[in-house]
C-alpha positions as a printed Julia matrix, in Angstrom:
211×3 Matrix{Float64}:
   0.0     0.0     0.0
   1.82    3.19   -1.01
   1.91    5.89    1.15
   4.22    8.32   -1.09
   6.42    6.56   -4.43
   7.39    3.59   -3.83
   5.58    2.41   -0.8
   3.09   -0.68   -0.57
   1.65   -3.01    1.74
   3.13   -6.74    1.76
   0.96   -9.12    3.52
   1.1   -12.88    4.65
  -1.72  -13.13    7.05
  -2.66  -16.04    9.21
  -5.56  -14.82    9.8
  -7.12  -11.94    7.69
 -10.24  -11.4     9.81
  -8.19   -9.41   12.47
  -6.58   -6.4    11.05
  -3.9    -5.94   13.92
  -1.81   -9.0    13.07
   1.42   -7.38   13.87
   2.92   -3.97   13.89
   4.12   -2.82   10.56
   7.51   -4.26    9.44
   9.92   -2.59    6.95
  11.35   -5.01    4.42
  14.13   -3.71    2.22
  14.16   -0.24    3.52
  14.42    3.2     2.07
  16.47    3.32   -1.25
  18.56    6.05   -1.05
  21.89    6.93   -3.2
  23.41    3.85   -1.46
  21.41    1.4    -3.97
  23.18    2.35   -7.23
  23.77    0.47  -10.48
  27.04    1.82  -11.09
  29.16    0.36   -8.59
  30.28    4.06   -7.39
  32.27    3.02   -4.04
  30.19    1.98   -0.74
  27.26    1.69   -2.77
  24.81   -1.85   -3.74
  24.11   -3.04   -7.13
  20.35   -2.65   -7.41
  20.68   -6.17   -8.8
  22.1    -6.92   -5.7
  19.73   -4.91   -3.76
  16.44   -6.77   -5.43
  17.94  -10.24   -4.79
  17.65   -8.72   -0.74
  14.42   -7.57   -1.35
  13.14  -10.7    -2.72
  14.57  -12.49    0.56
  13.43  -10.53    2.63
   9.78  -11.09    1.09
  11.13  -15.09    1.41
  11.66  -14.61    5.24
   7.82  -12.53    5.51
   6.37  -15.57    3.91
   7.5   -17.76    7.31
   5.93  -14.45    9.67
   2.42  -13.72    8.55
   1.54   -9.9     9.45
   1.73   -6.45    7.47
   5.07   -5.55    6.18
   5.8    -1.63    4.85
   8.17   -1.6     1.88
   9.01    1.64    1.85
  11.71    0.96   -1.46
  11.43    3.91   -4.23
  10.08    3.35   -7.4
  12.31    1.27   -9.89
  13.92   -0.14   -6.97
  12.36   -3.82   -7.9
   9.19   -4.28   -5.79
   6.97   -6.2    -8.44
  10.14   -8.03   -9.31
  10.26   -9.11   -5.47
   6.37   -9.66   -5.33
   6.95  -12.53   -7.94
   9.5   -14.1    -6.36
   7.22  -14.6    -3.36
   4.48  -15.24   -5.55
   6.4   -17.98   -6.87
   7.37  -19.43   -3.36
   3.97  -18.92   -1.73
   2.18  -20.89   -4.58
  -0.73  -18.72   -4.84
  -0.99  -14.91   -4.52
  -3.3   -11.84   -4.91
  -2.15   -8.79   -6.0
  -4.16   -5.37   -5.25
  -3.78   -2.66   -7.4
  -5.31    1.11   -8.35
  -6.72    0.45  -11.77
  -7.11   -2.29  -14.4
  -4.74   -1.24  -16.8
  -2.01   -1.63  -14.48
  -3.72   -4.79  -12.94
  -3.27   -5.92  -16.76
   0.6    -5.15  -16.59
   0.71   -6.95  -13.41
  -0.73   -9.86  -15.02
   1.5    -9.79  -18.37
   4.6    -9.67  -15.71
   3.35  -12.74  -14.26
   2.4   -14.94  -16.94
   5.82  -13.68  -18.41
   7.51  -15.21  -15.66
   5.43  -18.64  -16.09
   3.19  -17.99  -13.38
  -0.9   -18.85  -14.09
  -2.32  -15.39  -13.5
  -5.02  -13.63  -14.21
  -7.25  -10.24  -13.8
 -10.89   -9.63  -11.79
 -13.29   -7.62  -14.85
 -14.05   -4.65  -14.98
 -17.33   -3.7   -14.5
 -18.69   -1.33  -17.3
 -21.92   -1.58  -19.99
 -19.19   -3.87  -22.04
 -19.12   -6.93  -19.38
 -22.54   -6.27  -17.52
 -26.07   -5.95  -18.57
 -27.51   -5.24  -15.45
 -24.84   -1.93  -14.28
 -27.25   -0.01  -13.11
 -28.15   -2.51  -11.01
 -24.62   -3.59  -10.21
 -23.57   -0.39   -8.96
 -26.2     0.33   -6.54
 -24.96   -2.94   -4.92
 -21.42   -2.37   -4.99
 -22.32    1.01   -3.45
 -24.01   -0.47   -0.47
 -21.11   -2.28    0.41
 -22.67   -5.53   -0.91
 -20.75   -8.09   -2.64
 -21.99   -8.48   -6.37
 -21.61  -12.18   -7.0
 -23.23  -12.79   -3.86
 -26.01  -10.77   -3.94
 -26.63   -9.91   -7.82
 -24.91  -12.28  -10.35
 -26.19  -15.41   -9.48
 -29.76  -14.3    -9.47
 -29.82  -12.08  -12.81
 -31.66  -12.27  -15.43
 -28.59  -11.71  -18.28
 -26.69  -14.64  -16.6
 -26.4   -16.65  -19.63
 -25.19  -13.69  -21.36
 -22.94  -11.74  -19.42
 -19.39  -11.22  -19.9
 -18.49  -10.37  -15.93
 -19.61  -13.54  -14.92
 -17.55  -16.22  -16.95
 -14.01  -13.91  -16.31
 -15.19  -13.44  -12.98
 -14.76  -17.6   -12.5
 -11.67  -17.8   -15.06
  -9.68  -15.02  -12.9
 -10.59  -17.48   -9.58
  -9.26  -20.41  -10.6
  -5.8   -18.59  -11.15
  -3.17  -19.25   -8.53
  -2.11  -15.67   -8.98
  -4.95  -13.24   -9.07
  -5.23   -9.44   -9.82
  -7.4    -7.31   -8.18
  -8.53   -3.64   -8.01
  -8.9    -1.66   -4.59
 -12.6    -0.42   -5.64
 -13.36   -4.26   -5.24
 -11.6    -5.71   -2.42
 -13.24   -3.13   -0.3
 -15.84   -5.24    0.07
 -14.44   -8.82   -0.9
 -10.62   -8.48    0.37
 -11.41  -11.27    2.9
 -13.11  -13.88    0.57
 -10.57  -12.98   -2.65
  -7.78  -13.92   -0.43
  -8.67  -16.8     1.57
  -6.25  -19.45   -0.54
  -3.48  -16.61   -1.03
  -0.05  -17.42    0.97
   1.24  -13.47   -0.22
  -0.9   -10.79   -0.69
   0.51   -7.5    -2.56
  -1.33   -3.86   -2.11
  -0.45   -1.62   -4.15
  -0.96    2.39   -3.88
  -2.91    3.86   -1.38
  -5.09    1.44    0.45
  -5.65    2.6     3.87
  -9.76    2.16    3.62
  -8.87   -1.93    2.4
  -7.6    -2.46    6.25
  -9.78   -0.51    8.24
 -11.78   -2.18   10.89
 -15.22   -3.82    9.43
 -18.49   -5.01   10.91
 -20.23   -7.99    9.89
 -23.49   -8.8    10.6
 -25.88  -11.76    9.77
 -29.6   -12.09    9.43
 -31.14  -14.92   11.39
């Protein structure tokens, strides 16, 4: 989760229902002009600097809790995010929008992971938006409350890439989502990746149920 360039949430939770896990945890640190390419004298190679990053991401996977990477951009993040990815076996991966969801994805299934993107939800994959976005609104989960029941069912678009994007060990996401589904979209995933600013995806939640 960013909180200036550069900075995201890493998490490996044990248990995602309770939001204090463990006090935030730096992994990798600030880059600074210590983490060069160049070799200048007292200085990393960045290649050596990612290789750190992606252990220390190694070592988070043994911890669960919320780790702060506060590494600038082009420091090697996503690189380190697949390396996990890779280790953890399955993965979810939060992000701002769904074009750079879709560059997520292209970096995974570059790197021979099975990935794949949540839809979006627009007039091109639903027939029922209007509908759909009073429900996301309310804070309601769409698939559980809308899909299943509606009438274009058999001809919607969100609904089949909905499934294919679940059965994908490494799944993209979009923070206008997992604001309501975070929990369930992440049950199976041994590293979790947020992206950009996310504070409202970790906030304290009430659930209720209707007897």
């Amino acid at each position: 989760m960013r909180f200036g360039m550069g900075n995201y949430l890493c998490l490996r939770f044990g248990d995602l229902g309770n939001p204090g896990i463990s006090l935030p945890c730096q992994i990798g640190g600030k880059v600074r002009s210590s983490v060069v390419a160049n070799g200048a004298a007292g200085a990393r190679a960045l290649g050596d600097y990612r290789s750190e990053m992606a252990r220390s991401r190694f070592d988070a996977l043994a911890r669960p809790g919320v780790y702060v990477d506060l590494s600038e951009t082009g420091a090697g993040k996503s690189h380190a995010d697949i390396a996990a990815a890779t280790r953890a076996g399955q993965s979810l991966v939060v992000i701002d929008t769904h074009a750079n969801g879709e560059q997520v994805v292209a970096d995974m299934l570059q790197a021979g992971l099975d990935s794949d993107k949540y839809p979006a939800l627009n007039d091109e994959t639903c027939l029922s938006l209007a509908e759909a976005l009073v429900v996301t609104q309310a804070g309601l989960s769409l698939m559980g409350s809308l899909c299943l029941r509606c009438q274009f069912a058999n001809e919607c678009e969100y609904l089949p890439l909905y499934k294919d994007a679940d059965k994908a060990s490494h799944r993209v996401d979009t923070h206008a989502r997992c604001r309501n589904s975070l929990e369930g979209l992440a049950q199976d995933a041994g590293y979790i990746a947020i992206h950009e600013q996310a504070l409202d995806l970790l906030k304290p939640t009430v659930s209720t149920t209707l007897r």
